[in-house]
JSON list of C-alpha atoms in Angstrom, two decimals:
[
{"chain": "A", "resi": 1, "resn": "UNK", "atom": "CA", "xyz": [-30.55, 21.16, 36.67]},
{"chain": "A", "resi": 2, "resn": "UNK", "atom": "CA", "xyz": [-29.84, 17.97, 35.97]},
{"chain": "A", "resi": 3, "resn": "UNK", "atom": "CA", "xyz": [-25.86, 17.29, 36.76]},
{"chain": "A", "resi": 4, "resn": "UNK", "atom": "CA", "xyz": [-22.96, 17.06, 34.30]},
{"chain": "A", "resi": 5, "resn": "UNK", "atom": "CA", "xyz": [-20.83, 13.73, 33.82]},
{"chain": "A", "resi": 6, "resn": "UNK", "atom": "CA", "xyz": [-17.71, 14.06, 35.38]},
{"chain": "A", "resi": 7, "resn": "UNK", "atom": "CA", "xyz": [-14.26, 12.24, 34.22]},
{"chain": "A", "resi": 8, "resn": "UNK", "atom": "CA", "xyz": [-11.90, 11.27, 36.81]},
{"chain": "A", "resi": 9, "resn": "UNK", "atom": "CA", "xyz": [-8.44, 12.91, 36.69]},
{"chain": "A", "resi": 10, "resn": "UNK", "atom": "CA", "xyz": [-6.60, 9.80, 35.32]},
{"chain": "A", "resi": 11, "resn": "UNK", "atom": "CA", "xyz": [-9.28, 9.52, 32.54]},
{"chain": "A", "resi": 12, "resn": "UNK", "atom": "CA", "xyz": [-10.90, 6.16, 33.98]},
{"chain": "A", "resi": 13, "resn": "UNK", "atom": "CA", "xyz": [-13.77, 6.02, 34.56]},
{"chain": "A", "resi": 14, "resn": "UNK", "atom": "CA", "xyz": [-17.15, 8.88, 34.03]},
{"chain": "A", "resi": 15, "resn": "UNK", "atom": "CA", "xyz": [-19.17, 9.37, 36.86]},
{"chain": "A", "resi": 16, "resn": "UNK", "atom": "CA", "xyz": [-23.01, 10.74, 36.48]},
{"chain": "A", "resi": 17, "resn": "UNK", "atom": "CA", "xyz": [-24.87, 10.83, 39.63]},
{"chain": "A", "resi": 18, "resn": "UNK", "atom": "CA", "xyz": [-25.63, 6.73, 40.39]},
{"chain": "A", "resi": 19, "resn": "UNK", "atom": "CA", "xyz": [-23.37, 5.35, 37.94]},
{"chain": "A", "resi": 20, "resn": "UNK", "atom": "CA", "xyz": [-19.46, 5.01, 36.40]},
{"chain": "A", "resi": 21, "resn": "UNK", "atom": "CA", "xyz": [-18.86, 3.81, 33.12]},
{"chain": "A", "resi": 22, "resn": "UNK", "atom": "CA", "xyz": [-15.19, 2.15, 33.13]},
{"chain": "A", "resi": 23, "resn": "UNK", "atom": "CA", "xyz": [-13.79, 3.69, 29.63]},
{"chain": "A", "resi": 24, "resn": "UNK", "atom": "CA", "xyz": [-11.32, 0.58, 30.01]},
{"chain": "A", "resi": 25, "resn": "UNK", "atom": "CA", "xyz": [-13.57, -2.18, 29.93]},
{"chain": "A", "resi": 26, "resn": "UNK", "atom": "CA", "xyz": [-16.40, -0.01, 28.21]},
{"chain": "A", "resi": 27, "resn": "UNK", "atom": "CA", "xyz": [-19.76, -1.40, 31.20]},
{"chain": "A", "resi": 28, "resn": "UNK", "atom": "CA", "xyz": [-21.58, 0.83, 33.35]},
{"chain": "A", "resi": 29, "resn": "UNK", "atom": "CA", "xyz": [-21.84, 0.02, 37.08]},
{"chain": "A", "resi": 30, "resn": "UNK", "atom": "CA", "xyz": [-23.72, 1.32, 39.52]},
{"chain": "A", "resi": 31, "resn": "UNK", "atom": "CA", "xyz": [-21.88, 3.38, 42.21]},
{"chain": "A", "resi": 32, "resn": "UNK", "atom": "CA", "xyz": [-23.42, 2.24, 45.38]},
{"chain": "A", "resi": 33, "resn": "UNK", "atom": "CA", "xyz": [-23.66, -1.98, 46.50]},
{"chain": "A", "resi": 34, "resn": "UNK", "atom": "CA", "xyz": [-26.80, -3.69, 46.54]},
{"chain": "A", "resi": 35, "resn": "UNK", "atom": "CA", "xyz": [-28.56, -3.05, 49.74]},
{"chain": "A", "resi": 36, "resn": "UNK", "atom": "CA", "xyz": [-27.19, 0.86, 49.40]},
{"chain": "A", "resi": 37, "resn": "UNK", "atom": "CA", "xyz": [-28.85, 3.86, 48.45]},
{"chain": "A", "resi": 38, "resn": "UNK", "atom": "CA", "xyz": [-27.02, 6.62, 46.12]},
{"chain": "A", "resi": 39, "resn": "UNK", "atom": "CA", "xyz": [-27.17, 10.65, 47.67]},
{"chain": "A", "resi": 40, "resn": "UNK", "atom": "CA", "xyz": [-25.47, 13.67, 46.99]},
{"chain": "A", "resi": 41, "resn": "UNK", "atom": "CA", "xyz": [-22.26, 11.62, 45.91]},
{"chain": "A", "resi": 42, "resn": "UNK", "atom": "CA", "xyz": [-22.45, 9.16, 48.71]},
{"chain": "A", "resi": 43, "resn": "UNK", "atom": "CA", "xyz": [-24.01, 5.40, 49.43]},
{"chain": "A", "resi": 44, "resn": "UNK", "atom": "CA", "xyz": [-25.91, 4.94, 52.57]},
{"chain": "A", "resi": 45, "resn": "UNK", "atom": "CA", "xyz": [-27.53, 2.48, 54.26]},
{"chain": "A", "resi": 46, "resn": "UNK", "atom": "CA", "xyz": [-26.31, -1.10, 54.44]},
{"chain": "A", "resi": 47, "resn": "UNK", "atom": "CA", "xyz": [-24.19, -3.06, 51.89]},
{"chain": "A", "resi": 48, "resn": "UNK", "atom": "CA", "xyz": [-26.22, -6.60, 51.46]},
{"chain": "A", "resi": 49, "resn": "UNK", "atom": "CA", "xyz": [-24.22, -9.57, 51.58]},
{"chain": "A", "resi": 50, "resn": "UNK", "atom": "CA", "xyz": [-26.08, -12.54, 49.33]},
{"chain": "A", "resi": 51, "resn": "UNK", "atom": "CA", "xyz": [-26.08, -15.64, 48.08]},
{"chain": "A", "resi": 52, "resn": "UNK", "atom": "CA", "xyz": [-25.52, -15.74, 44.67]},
{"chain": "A", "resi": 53, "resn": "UNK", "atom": "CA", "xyz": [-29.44, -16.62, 44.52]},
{"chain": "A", "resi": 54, "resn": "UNK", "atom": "CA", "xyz": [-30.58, -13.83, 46.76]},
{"chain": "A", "resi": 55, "resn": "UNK", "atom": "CA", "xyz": [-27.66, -11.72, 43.91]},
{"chain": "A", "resi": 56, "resn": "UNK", "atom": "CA", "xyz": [-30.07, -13.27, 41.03]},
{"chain": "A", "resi": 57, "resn": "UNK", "atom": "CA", "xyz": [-33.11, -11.97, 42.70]},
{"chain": "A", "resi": 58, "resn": "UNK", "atom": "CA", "xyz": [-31.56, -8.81, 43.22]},
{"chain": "A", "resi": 59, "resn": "UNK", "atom": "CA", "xyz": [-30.68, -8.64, 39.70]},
{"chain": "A", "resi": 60, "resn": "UNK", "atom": "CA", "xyz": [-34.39, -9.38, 38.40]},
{"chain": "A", "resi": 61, "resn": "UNK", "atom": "CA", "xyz": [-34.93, -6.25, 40.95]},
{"chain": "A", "resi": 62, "resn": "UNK", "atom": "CA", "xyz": [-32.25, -3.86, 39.29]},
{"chain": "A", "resi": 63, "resn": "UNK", "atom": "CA", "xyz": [-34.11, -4.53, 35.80]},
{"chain": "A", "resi": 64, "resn": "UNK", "atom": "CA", "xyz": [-37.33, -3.72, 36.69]},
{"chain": "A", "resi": 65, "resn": "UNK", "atom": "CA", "xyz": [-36.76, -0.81, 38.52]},
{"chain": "A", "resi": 66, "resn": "UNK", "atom": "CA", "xyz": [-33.49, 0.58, 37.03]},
{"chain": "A", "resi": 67, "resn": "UNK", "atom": "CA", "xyz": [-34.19, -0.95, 33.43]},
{"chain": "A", "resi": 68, "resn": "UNK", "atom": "CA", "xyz": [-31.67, -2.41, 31.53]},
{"chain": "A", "resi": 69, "resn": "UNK", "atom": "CA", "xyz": [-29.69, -5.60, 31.95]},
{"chain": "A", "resi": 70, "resn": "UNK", "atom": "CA", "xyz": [-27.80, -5.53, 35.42]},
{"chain": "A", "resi": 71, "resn": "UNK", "atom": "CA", "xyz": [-25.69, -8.66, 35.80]},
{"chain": "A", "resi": 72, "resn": "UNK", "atom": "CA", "xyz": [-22.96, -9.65, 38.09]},
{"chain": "A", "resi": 73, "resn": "UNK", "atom": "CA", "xyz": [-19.47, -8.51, 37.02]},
{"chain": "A", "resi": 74, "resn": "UNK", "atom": "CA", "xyz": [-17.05, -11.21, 35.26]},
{"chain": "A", "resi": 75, "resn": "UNK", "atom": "CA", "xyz": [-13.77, -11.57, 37.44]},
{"chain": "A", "resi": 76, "resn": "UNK", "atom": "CA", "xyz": [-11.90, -9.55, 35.05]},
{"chain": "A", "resi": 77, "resn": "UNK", "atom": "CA", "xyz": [-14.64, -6.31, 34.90]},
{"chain": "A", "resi": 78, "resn": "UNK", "atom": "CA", "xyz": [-14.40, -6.79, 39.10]},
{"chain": "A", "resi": 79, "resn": "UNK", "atom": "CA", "xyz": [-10.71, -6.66, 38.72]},
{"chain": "A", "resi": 80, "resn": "UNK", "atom": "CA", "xyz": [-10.56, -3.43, 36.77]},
{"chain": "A", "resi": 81, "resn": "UNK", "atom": "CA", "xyz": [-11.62, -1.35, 39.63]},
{"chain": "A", "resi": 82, "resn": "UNK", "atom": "CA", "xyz": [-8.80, -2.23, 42.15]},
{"chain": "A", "resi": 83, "resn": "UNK", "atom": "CA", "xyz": [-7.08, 0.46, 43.24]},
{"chain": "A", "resi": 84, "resn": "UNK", "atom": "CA", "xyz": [-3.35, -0.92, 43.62]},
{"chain": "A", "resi": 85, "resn": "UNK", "atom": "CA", "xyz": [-2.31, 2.15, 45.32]},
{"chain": "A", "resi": 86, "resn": "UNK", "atom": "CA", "xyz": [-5.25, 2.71, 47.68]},
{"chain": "A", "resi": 87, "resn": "UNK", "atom": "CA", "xyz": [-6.06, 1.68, 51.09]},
{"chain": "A", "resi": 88, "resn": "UNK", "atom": "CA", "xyz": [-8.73, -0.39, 51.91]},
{"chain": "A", "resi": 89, "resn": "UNK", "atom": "CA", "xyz": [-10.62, -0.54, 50.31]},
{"chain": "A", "resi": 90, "resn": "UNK", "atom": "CA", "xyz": [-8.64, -0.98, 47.61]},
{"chain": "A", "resi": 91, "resn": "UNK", "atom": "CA", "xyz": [-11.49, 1.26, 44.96]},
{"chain": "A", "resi": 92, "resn": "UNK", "atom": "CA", "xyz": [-11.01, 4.55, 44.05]},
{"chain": "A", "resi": 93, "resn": "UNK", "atom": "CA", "xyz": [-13.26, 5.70, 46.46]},
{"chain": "A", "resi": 94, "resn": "UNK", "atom": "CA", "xyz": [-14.75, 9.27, 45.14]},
{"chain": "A", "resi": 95, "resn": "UNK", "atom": "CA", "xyz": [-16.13, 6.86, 42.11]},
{"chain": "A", "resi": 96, "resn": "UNK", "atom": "CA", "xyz": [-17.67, 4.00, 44.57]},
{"chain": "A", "resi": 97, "resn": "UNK", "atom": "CA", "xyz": [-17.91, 5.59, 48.05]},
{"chain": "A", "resi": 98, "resn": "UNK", "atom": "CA", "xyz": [-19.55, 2.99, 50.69]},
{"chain": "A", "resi": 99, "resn": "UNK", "atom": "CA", "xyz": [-17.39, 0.03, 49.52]},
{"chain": "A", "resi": 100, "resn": "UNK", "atom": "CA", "xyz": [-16.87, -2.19, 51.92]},
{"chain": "A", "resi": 101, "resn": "UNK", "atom": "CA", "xyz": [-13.09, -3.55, 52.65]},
{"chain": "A", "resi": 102, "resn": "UNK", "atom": "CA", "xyz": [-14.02, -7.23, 51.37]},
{"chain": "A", "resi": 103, "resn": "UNK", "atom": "CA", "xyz": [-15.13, -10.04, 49.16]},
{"chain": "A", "resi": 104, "resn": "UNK", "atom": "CA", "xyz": [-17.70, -9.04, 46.23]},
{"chain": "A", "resi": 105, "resn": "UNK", "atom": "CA", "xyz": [-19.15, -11.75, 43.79]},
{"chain": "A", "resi": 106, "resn": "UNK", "atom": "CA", "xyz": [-18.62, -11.72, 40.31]},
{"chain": "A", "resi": 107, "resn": "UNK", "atom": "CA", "xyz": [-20.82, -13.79, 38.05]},
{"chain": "A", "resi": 108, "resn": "UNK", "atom": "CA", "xyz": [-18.09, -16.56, 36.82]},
{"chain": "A", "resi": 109, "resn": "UNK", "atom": "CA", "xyz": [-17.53, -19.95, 38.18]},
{"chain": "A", "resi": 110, "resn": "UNK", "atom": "CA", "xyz": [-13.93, -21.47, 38.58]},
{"chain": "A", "resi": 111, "resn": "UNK", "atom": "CA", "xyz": [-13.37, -23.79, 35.92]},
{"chain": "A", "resi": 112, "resn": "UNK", "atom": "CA", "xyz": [-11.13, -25.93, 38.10]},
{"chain": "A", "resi": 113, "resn": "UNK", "atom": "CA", "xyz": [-13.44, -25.93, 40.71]},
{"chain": "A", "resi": 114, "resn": "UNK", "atom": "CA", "xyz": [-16.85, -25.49, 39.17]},
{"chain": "A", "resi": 115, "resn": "UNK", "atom": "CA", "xyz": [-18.58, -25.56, 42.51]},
{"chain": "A", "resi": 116, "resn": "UNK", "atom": "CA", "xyz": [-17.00, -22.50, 43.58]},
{"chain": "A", "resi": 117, "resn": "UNK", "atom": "CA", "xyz": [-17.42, -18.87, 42.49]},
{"chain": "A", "resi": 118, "resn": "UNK", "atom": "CA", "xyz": [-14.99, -16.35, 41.90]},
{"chain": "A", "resi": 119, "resn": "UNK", "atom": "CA", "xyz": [-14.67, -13.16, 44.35]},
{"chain": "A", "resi": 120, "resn": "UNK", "atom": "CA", "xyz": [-12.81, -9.86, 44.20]},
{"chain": "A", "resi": 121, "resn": "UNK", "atom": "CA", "xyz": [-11.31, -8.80, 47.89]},
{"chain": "A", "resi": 122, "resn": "UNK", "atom": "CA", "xyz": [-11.44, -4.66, 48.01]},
{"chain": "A", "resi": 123, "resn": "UNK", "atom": "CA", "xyz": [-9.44, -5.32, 51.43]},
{"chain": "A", "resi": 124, "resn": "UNK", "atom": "CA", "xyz": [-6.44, -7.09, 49.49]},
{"chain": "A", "resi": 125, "resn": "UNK", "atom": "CA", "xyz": [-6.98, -6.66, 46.00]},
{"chain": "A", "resi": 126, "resn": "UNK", "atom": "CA", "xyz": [-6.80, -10.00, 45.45]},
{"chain": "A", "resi": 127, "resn": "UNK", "atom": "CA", "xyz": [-9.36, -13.02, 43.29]},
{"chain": "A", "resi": 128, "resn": "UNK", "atom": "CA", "xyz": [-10.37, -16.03, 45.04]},
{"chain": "A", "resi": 129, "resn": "UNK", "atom": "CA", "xyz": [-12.13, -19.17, 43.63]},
{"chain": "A", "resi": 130, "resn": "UNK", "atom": "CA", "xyz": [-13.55, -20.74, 46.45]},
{"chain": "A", "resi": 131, "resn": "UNK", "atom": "CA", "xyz": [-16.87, -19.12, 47.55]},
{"chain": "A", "resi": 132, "resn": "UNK", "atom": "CA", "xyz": [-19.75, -21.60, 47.31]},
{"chain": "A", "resi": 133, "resn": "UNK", "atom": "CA", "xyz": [-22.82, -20.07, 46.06]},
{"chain": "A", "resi": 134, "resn": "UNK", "atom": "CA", "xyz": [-24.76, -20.61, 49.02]},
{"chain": "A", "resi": 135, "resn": "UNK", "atom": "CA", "xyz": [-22.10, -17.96, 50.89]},
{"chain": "A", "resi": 136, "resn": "UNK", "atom": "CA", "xyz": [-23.09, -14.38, 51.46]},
{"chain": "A", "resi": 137, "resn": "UNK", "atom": "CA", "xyz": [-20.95, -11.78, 50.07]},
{"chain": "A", "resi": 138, "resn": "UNK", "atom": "CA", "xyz": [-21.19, -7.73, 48.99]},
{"chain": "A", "resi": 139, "resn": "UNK", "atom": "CA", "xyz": [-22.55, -7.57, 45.23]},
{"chain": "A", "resi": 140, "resn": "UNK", "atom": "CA", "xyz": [-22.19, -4.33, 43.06]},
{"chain": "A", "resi": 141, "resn": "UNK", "atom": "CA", "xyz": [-24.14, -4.73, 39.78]},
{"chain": "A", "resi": 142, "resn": "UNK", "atom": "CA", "xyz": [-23.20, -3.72, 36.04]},
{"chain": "A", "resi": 143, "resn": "UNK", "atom": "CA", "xyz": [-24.23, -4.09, 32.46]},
{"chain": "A", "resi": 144, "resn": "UNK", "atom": "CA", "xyz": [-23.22, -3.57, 29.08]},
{"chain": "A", "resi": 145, "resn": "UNK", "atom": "CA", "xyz": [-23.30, -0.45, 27.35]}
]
């Protein structure tokens, strides 16, 4: 049988087997970072941490096999799914299990320092603008719905 979508208690986010559509922002993501594999409601194996070209390769990856139009998030979709109240990492966990406590990409430059990329930190909850692209960090993919 396949299995039913399931709504988080505070009415966030949907969860069906590899995925979570945020109602807030209205994308899907997948559950699991690149690198991971999703299970029985958990992501194993080892979370990937890429360039942001190894991130556009894995991307190109993502649409072929998954279909659809993966992407990197923007720093504001990234932002959404910080848990305030959570410890590290700071993600509600039973939605994303097998995040790691630490910088993820997004896919938006920092327009006062184009060179640098913006990051989301599930250890602190906190956006930085000063990764260089040629940095590795974790990556969790998502597209429009």
């Amino acid at each position: 049988l396949p299995s039913q979508a399931q709504t988080t208690s505070d009415g966030t986010y949907v969860i069906k087997e590899d995925r979570v559509i945020d109602l807030r922002s209205g994308v899907e993501w997948l559950r699991c970072s690149v690198g991971q594999r999703y299970a029985d409601g958990a992501c194993t194996g080892e979370v990937l941490r890429l360039t942001q070209e190894e991130a556009a390769e894995a991307i190109r990856v993502a649409n072929t096999e998954l279909g659809g139009i993966w992407r990197l998030p923007t720093r504001d979709e990234l932002e959404f799914l910080i848990c305030e109240t959570c410890d590290a990492p700071k993600i509600d966990k039973a939605a994303f299990p097998g995040t790691v406590s630490e910088p993820y990409w997004t896919g938006q430059k920092n327009w006062i320092s184009p060179k640098n990329i913006w990051s989301v930190n599930f250890m602190t909850g906190h956006s930085y603008g000063r990764f260089f692209p040629y940095q590795r960090l974790a990556v969790r993919l998502v597209r429009d719905r």
